[in-house]
């Protein structure tokens, strides 16, 4: 509006112009705020649904429509109770207007189960009462799964400890009640108590090992190790048990397979667990093969194969889980805790490899795990290696230049693994 002079009309035009500019600023600001809010709602990782006082949906963001698998447009004006399939009980609590949250279980189109926590916040307005509700939807599938596996783990540990404890208790009572004086029963009961105590020690040791692996507390002390030597040594460790069962091991390794970078103690534990399983679940006179293969992708595969009882298809998927056993009672009678394969899996994972199993019921089982053949970014660390044995080879293999340098300056001494 043109402003002429400074008389009343002029001042009025000025005031009008000022008001117009303030109004358009305010409108622009309002628009900006609206856009900001819309973009926040669209990009939120939680779902948001707003309803009016009759529980009809008036707003729903993209995440909410993804979670509930409904079209944003179609959900408009729908009843929220219907949309979320709330029970009558939940509807009653919601109607009272107190804040409330509930857990919805849903299934994706692929059939995977997922869980949504919905938190309702009623919007109160003075004198009018409840004018609507805001529902915030959070995907808590992972959280709930973790919580469930934690609960299952605690239940399993308690159960596994309770069994030997109950046995110990009843046998000590029997000893107290007079069995101690019996020349035959006394030593027999004492040996049962000893066995059960050893079983509990084994269980607790395994649990501590797993917890150290979980917390990544135990740093891997990787060294170059000769694969064939390692397989021969593990077969030697079990030679007595194998002889007892009339099992003769077959050892084989690809020509190219020489050394591998591993924490020897940990990988020995993996091999021990796999071989003890093969021996436990294979009848007398069975066969056992240990094989090392170069996968030609920088990985070494080691497999332990037996021709024993095998594992049913339905159990194979869960066999690496903690405490999972095909036949709980049988395994427990054999002294098993059901932790062997899960420990093996954690150790292999920590080395950057994978572990899997092929098995046919009644025909046998083959467990294979992979390990990286070379240490990532390995070099010869100054002062760590002497020029003898494995250390010599390691320097040459990974950093010949540094090795020569160190040789000439005489800096090599005190190899870490004592060679
Ligand atoms: N080679 C195998 N042949 C047949 N079944 C096997 C074999 N290896 C494992 N299993 C099955 O998998 C289950 C889990 O094995 P895992 O080594 O984890 O536990 P475990 O042997 O029962 O106890 P632990 O090793 O802790 O003493 C076993 O109880 C057994 O049912
Ligand atoms: Mg085992």
XYZ file of C-alpha atoms and ligand atoms in Angstrom:
451
model
C 0.000 0.000 0.000
C 1.512 3.409 -0.970
C 2.191 5.714 1.952
C 1.525 9.453 1.310
C 2.616 12.078 3.790
C 2.527 11.817 7.537
C -1.126 12.710 8.136
C -3.574 10.262 9.617
C -4.115 8.409 6.319
C -0.353 8.181 5.800
C 0.185 6.807 9.324
C -2.660 4.360 8.845
C -1.104 3.075 5.588
C 2.227 2.702 7.377
C 0.576 0.748 10.176
C -1.233 -1.443 7.620
C 1.980 -2.125 5.751
C 3.771 -2.971 8.995
C 0.952 -5.298 10.024
C 0.916 -6.957 6.594
C 4.640 -7.650 6.746
C 4.347 -8.989 10.327
C 1.442 -11.171 9.268
C 3.245 -12.612 6.275
C 6.322 -13.213 8.485
C 4.136 -14.987 11.017
C 2.465 -17.062 8.293
C 5.843 -17.989 6.816
C 7.122 -18.917 10.256
C 4.015 -20.977 10.867
C 4.496 -22.731 7.543
C 8.144 -23.377 8.373
C 7.237 -24.857 11.766
C 4.633 -27.066 10.107
C 7.167 -28.313 7.562
C 9.689 -28.931 10.326
C 7.154 -30.942 12.280
C 6.100 -32.876 9.188
C 9.707 -33.705 8.334
C 10.432 -34.783 11.925
C 7.347 -37.002 11.930
C 8.208 -38.512 8.545
C 11.814 -39.267 9.439
C 11.272 -40.493 12.986
C 12.375 -44.033 13.723
C 9.303 -44.456 15.955
C 5.766 -44.591 14.643
C 3.308 -41.858 15.675
C -0.489 -41.905 15.441
C -2.740 -39.063 16.605
C -6.477 -39.478 17.128
C -9.389 -37.174 17.882
C -11.718 -37.494 20.882
C -13.640 -40.290 19.141
C -10.476 -42.349 18.652
C -10.487 -41.706 14.905
C -7.017 -41.473 13.361
C -6.221 -37.909 12.244
C -2.500 -38.315 11.683
C -0.171 -41.200 11.098
C 3.491 -40.996 10.132
C 5.303 -43.139 7.589
C 7.022 -45.361 10.185
C 3.691 -46.192 11.854
C 2.165 -47.201 8.536
C 5.227 -49.385 7.795
C 5.023 -51.069 11.190
C 1.302 -51.751 10.977
C 1.507 -52.548 7.269
C -1.388 -50.231 6.389
C -1.609 -47.398 3.905
C -1.277 -43.922 5.498
C -4.232 -42.694 3.431
C -6.463 -45.658 4.238
C -5.792 -45.367 7.968
C -7.254 -41.833 8.060
C -10.540 -41.803 10.009
C -10.113 -45.432 11.074
C -10.722 -46.326 14.697
C -7.368 -46.749 16.481
C -8.720 -49.697 18.500
C -9.460 -51.474 15.257
C -6.193 -50.444 13.666
C -4.135 -51.832 16.565
C -6.487 -54.765 17.296
C -6.689 -53.774 20.978
C -8.422 -56.068 23.449
C -11.521 -54.868 25.315
C -9.504 -54.595 28.505
C -6.982 -52.288 26.842
C -9.766 -50.243 25.309
C -11.251 -49.704 28.782
C -7.916 -48.510 30.209
C -7.467 -46.199 27.258
C -10.950 -44.740 27.748
C -10.044 -43.790 31.340
C -7.459 -41.412 29.917
C -4.499 -42.592 31.969
C -1.242 -43.127 30.136
C -0.780 -46.769 29.250
C 1.428 -48.940 27.118
C 0.904 -52.300 25.507
C 2.844 -54.866 23.474
C 1.548 -55.832 20.039
C 2.675 -58.993 18.310
C 2.624 -58.917 14.573
C 3.873 -60.879 11.599
C 5.643 -59.563 8.508
C 4.529 -60.646 5.027
C 7.455 -63.105 5.090
C 6.068 -64.645 8.274
C 8.704 -63.270 10.689
C 7.328 -62.309 14.057
C 7.902 -58.785 15.328
C 6.856 -56.847 18.396
C 5.715 -53.267 18.803
C 5.448 -51.394 22.073
C 2.659 -48.799 21.878
C 2.565 -45.962 24.408
C -0.665 -43.948 24.568
C -0.674 -40.384 25.877
C -4.110 -38.757 26.133
C -4.331 -35.056 25.351
C -6.288 -33.263 28.054
C -7.735 -29.819 27.570
C -8.982 -27.811 30.511
C -12.765 -27.910 30.932
C -13.269 -30.008 27.785
C -11.504 -33.178 28.938
C -9.789 -35.639 26.601
C -9.618 -34.270 23.084
C -7.483 -36.988 21.553
C -4.641 -39.448 22.023
C -1.076 -39.687 20.760
C 0.208 -43.222 20.281
C 3.953 -43.790 19.898
C 4.988 -47.130 18.347
C 8.438 -48.618 18.948
C 9.875 -51.727 17.326
C 11.092 -53.790 20.293
C 11.579 -57.120 18.515
C 15.338 -57.305 19.130
C 15.009 -56.105 22.710
C 12.308 -58.660 23.492
C 14.278 -61.454 21.829
C 17.358 -60.576 23.902
C 15.269 -60.427 27.035
C 13.696 -63.830 26.245
C 17.074 -65.456 25.562
C 18.458 -63.967 28.787
C 15.526 -65.430 30.726
C 15.971 -68.792 29.012
C 19.709 -68.715 29.775
C 19.169 -68.030 33.472
C 16.543 -70.785 33.633
C 18.909 -73.208 31.898
C 21.854 -72.413 34.170
C 19.694 -72.803 37.270
C 18.317 -76.099 36.014
C 21.753 -77.440 35.047
C 23.151 -76.563 38.475
C 20.142 -77.812 40.337
C 20.357 -81.345 38.931
C 23.851 -82.179 40.282
C 23.148 -80.271 43.504
C 20.035 -82.348 44.183
C 21.991 -85.543 43.527
C 24.808 -84.423 45.833
C 22.304 -83.547 48.544
C 20.526 -86.891 48.447
C 23.743 -88.898 48.366
C 25.242 -86.944 51.297
C 22.036 -87.580 53.236
C 22.270 -91.271 52.426
C 25.892 -91.304 53.623
C 24.884 -89.573 56.830
C 22.056 -92.037 57.336
C 24.476 -94.933 57.517
C 25.733 -95.657 53.998
C 29.128 -94.313 55.126
C 29.593 -97.407 57.278
C 28.719 -99.721 54.402
C 31.955 -100.958 52.797
C 30.385 -101.210 49.370
C 27.902 -98.323 49.268
C 30.121 -95.752 51.036
C 32.819 -95.427 48.346
C 30.196 -95.759 45.588
C 28.171 -92.812 46.893
C 31.305 -90.751 47.483
C 32.317 -91.292 43.884
C 28.859 -90.174 42.668
C 29.281 -86.977 44.714
C 32.723 -86.452 43.227
C 31.400 -86.938 39.679
C 28.586 -84.471 40.203
C 30.953 -81.901 41.711
C 33.259 -82.252 38.721
C 30.280 -81.792 36.455
C 29.383 -78.538 38.187
C 32.980 -77.320 37.973
C 32.954 -78.115 34.239
C 29.724 -76.209 33.799
C 30.924 -73.156 35.694
C 34.261 -73.186 33.826
C 32.393 -73.318 30.493
C 30.100 -70.497 31.565
C 33.053 -68.340 32.595
C 34.736 -69.061 29.290
C 31.587 -68.038 27.398
C 31.190 -64.884 29.431
C 34.820 -63.914 28.746
C 34.235 -64.491 25.026
C 31.012 -62.452 25.182
C 32.637 -59.514 26.891
C 35.596 -59.677 24.465
C 37.707 -59.582 27.601
C 39.943 -62.407 26.516
C 42.148 -60.923 23.851
C 43.244 -63.446 21.241
C 46.951 -64.130 21.295
C 47.451 -65.162 17.704
C 50.602 -66.935 16.594
C 51.488 -68.710 13.362
C 50.823 -72.436 13.877
C 51.484 -75.414 11.671
C 48.103 -76.923 10.843
C 49.168 -80.545 10.452
C 51.149 -80.454 13.728
C 48.068 -79.098 15.440
C 45.803 -81.863 14.088
C 48.319 -84.555 15.021
C 48.598 -83.192 18.550
C 44.852 -83.099 19.056
C 44.554 -86.690 17.798
C 47.294 -87.666 20.266
C 45.405 -86.033 23.109
C 42.409 -88.257 22.393
C 44.386 -91.396 21.496
C 43.451 -93.184 24.724
C 39.721 -92.528 24.332
C 39.872 -93.467 20.646
C 41.661 -96.699 21.421
C 39.067 -97.540 24.038
C 36.293 -97.128 21.447
C 38.244 -98.815 18.667
C 38.243 -95.662 16.556
C 41.218 -94.907 14.328
C 41.454 -91.276 13.203
C 42.159 -90.257 9.589
C 44.197 -87.082 9.270
C 44.594 -85.214 5.997
C 45.651 -81.744 4.889
C 45.866 -80.020 1.491
C 49.400 -79.637 0.213
C 49.366 -75.861 0.320
C 48.181 -75.679 3.912
C 51.112 -74.707 6.092
C 50.641 -72.263 8.889
C 47.624 -70.404 10.162
C 47.431 -67.414 12.541
C 45.470 -68.476 15.591
C 45.252 -68.405 19.341
C 46.384 -71.973 19.810
C 44.765 -72.533 23.213
C 41.397 -71.371 21.940
C 41.467 -73.353 18.699
C 42.596 -76.403 20.669
C 39.438 -75.947 22.714
C 37.336 -75.889 19.516
C 38.988 -79.072 18.241
C 38.656 -80.743 21.642
C 34.943 -79.913 21.778
C 34.305 -81.215 18.258
C 36.341 -84.392 18.694
C 34.841 -85.142 22.084
C 31.390 -84.842 20.490
C 32.379 -87.102 17.605
C 33.637 -89.698 20.087
C 30.662 -89.336 22.406
C 28.060 -89.727 19.685
C 29.756 -92.429 17.585
C 29.478 -96.134 18.462
C 32.472 -98.385 18.963
C 34.496 -99.153 15.868
C 33.338 -95.999 14.068
C 35.484 -93.709 11.977
C 36.686 -90.180 12.623
C 38.363 -87.894 10.073
C 40.179 -84.634 10.606
C 40.693 -82.662 7.443
C 42.285 -79.289 6.628
C 41.540 -77.655 3.299
C 42.620 -74.412 1.680
C 39.406 -72.711 0.538
C 41.398 -70.459 -1.847
C 39.681 -67.340 -0.549
C 42.216 -66.664 2.170
C 40.470 -69.099 4.517
C 41.404 -72.482 5.879
C 38.630 -75.006 6.554
C 39.047 -77.663 9.221
C 36.457 -80.415 9.498
C 35.784 -83.131 12.021
C 33.683 -85.938 10.603
C 32.244 -89.021 12.250
C 29.915 -91.799 11.172
C 27.913 -91.826 14.379
C 24.286 -91.284 15.294
C 23.867 -87.942 13.480
C 21.553 -85.050 14.344
C 17.905 -84.794 13.212
C 17.215 -82.048 10.637
C 14.898 -80.115 12.963
C 17.618 -79.725 15.608
C 20.457 -78.753 13.288
C 19.504 -75.086 13.138
C 19.610 -74.664 16.915
C 22.465 -76.968 17.809
C 24.991 -74.120 18.284
C 22.746 -72.435 20.864
C 23.744 -72.523 24.510
C 22.436 -75.597 26.338
C 20.733 -76.940 23.218
C 20.962 -80.734 23.070
C 19.183 -83.250 20.881
C 18.514 -85.569 23.771
C 18.952 -83.678 27.029
C 18.805 -86.701 29.296
C 21.259 -88.743 27.222
C 23.757 -85.914 26.848
C 23.557 -85.140 30.556
C 24.202 -88.784 31.393
C 27.315 -88.579 29.254
C 28.472 -85.609 31.305
C 27.559 -83.038 28.640
C 26.543 -79.512 29.535
C 25.345 -78.517 26.051
C 27.828 -75.659 25.875
C 30.582 -77.276 23.786
C 29.347 -76.205 20.353
C 28.367 -72.695 21.480
C 31.853 -72.133 22.907
C 33.333 -73.410 19.629
C 31.154 -70.994 17.671
C 32.193 -67.979 19.781
C 35.901 -68.803 19.442
C 35.669 -69.285 15.681
C 33.703 -66.030 15.375
C 36.361 -64.181 17.376
C 38.959 -65.450 14.878
C 36.925 -64.077 11.954
C 35.707 -67.478 10.748
C 32.420 -69.344 10.585
C 31.290 -72.775 11.760
C 28.588 -75.016 10.343
C 27.414 -78.580 10.452
C 26.200 -81.202 8.007
C 24.554 -84.245 9.457
C 22.305 -87.115 8.588
C 20.465 -89.101 11.196
C 22.067 -92.502 11.656
C 24.824 -91.771 9.127
C 27.106 -89.273 10.816
C 28.042 -85.662 11.342
C 30.593 -83.311 9.797
C 31.385 -80.052 11.558
C 33.485 -77.561 9.592
C 34.990 -74.261 10.689
C 37.025 -71.707 8.797
C 39.929 -69.538 9.900
C 41.735 -66.736 8.063
C 45.056 -68.090 6.784
C 46.913 -64.838 7.341
C 46.784 -62.359 10.130
C 45.185 -59.118 8.937
C 47.843 -56.446 8.521
C 50.434 -58.748 10.061
C 53.997 -57.664 10.105
C 57.090 -58.490 12.003
C 57.002 -56.374 15.118
C 60.246 -54.871 16.108
C 62.048 -56.777 18.805
C 59.390 -59.501 19.012
C 60.876 -62.284 16.957
C 64.139 -64.146 16.852
C 65.519 -65.554 13.622
C 64.699 -69.151 14.478
C 61.904 -71.625 13.808
C 58.434 -70.266 13.135
C 59.379 -66.737 13.994
C 61.945 -66.724 11.245
C 59.350 -67.885 8.734
C 56.826 -65.368 9.954
C 59.135 -62.418 9.434
C 60.052 -63.544 5.965
C 56.498 -64.322 5.028
C 54.953 -61.072 6.109
C 57.634 -58.404 5.906
C 60.891 -59.527 4.381
C 62.212 -56.003 4.158
C 61.686 -55.269 7.813
C 63.155 -58.667 8.618
C 66.370 -57.886 6.740
C 66.499 -54.502 8.366
C 66.161 -55.985 11.788
C 68.760 -58.649 10.955
C 71.326 -56.049 10.044
C 70.635 -53.856 13.043
C 70.473 -56.873 15.355
C 67.172 -55.779 16.903
C 65.498 -59.151 16.913
C 65.197 -60.795 20.284
C 62.714 -62.338 22.724
C 60.098 -64.039 20.611
C 56.729 -63.846 22.352
C 55.944 -67.525 22.177
C 59.310 -68.296 23.651
C 61.008 -69.609 20.493
N 29.088 -85.394 16.310
C 27.855 -85.410 16.797
N 27.010 -86.432 16.514
C 25.746 -86.442 17.001
N 25.220 -85.461 17.778
C 26.016 -84.432 18.092
C 27.364 -84.340 17.618
N 27.885 -83.192 18.072
C 26.923 -82.594 18.805
N 25.801 -83.347 18.819
C 24.524 -82.987 19.499
O 24.587 -81.608 19.774
C 24.369 -81.358 21.146
C 25.163 -80.150 21.571
O 26.534 -80.420 21.552
P 27.483 -79.672 22.559
O 28.874 -80.110 22.296
O 27.168 -78.231 22.493
O 26.975 -80.201 23.969
P 27.249 -81.573 24.718
O 28.204 -82.415 23.953
O 25.925 -82.169 25.054
O 27.918 -81.072 26.064
P 29.390 -80.502 26.292
O 30.079 -80.458 24.977
O 29.160 -79.137 26.856
O 30.019 -81.418 27.275
C 24.750 -82.658 21.827
O 24.061 -82.810 23.037
C 24.324 -83.693 20.810
O 22.945 -83.951 20.962
Mg 30.078 -81.513 23.360
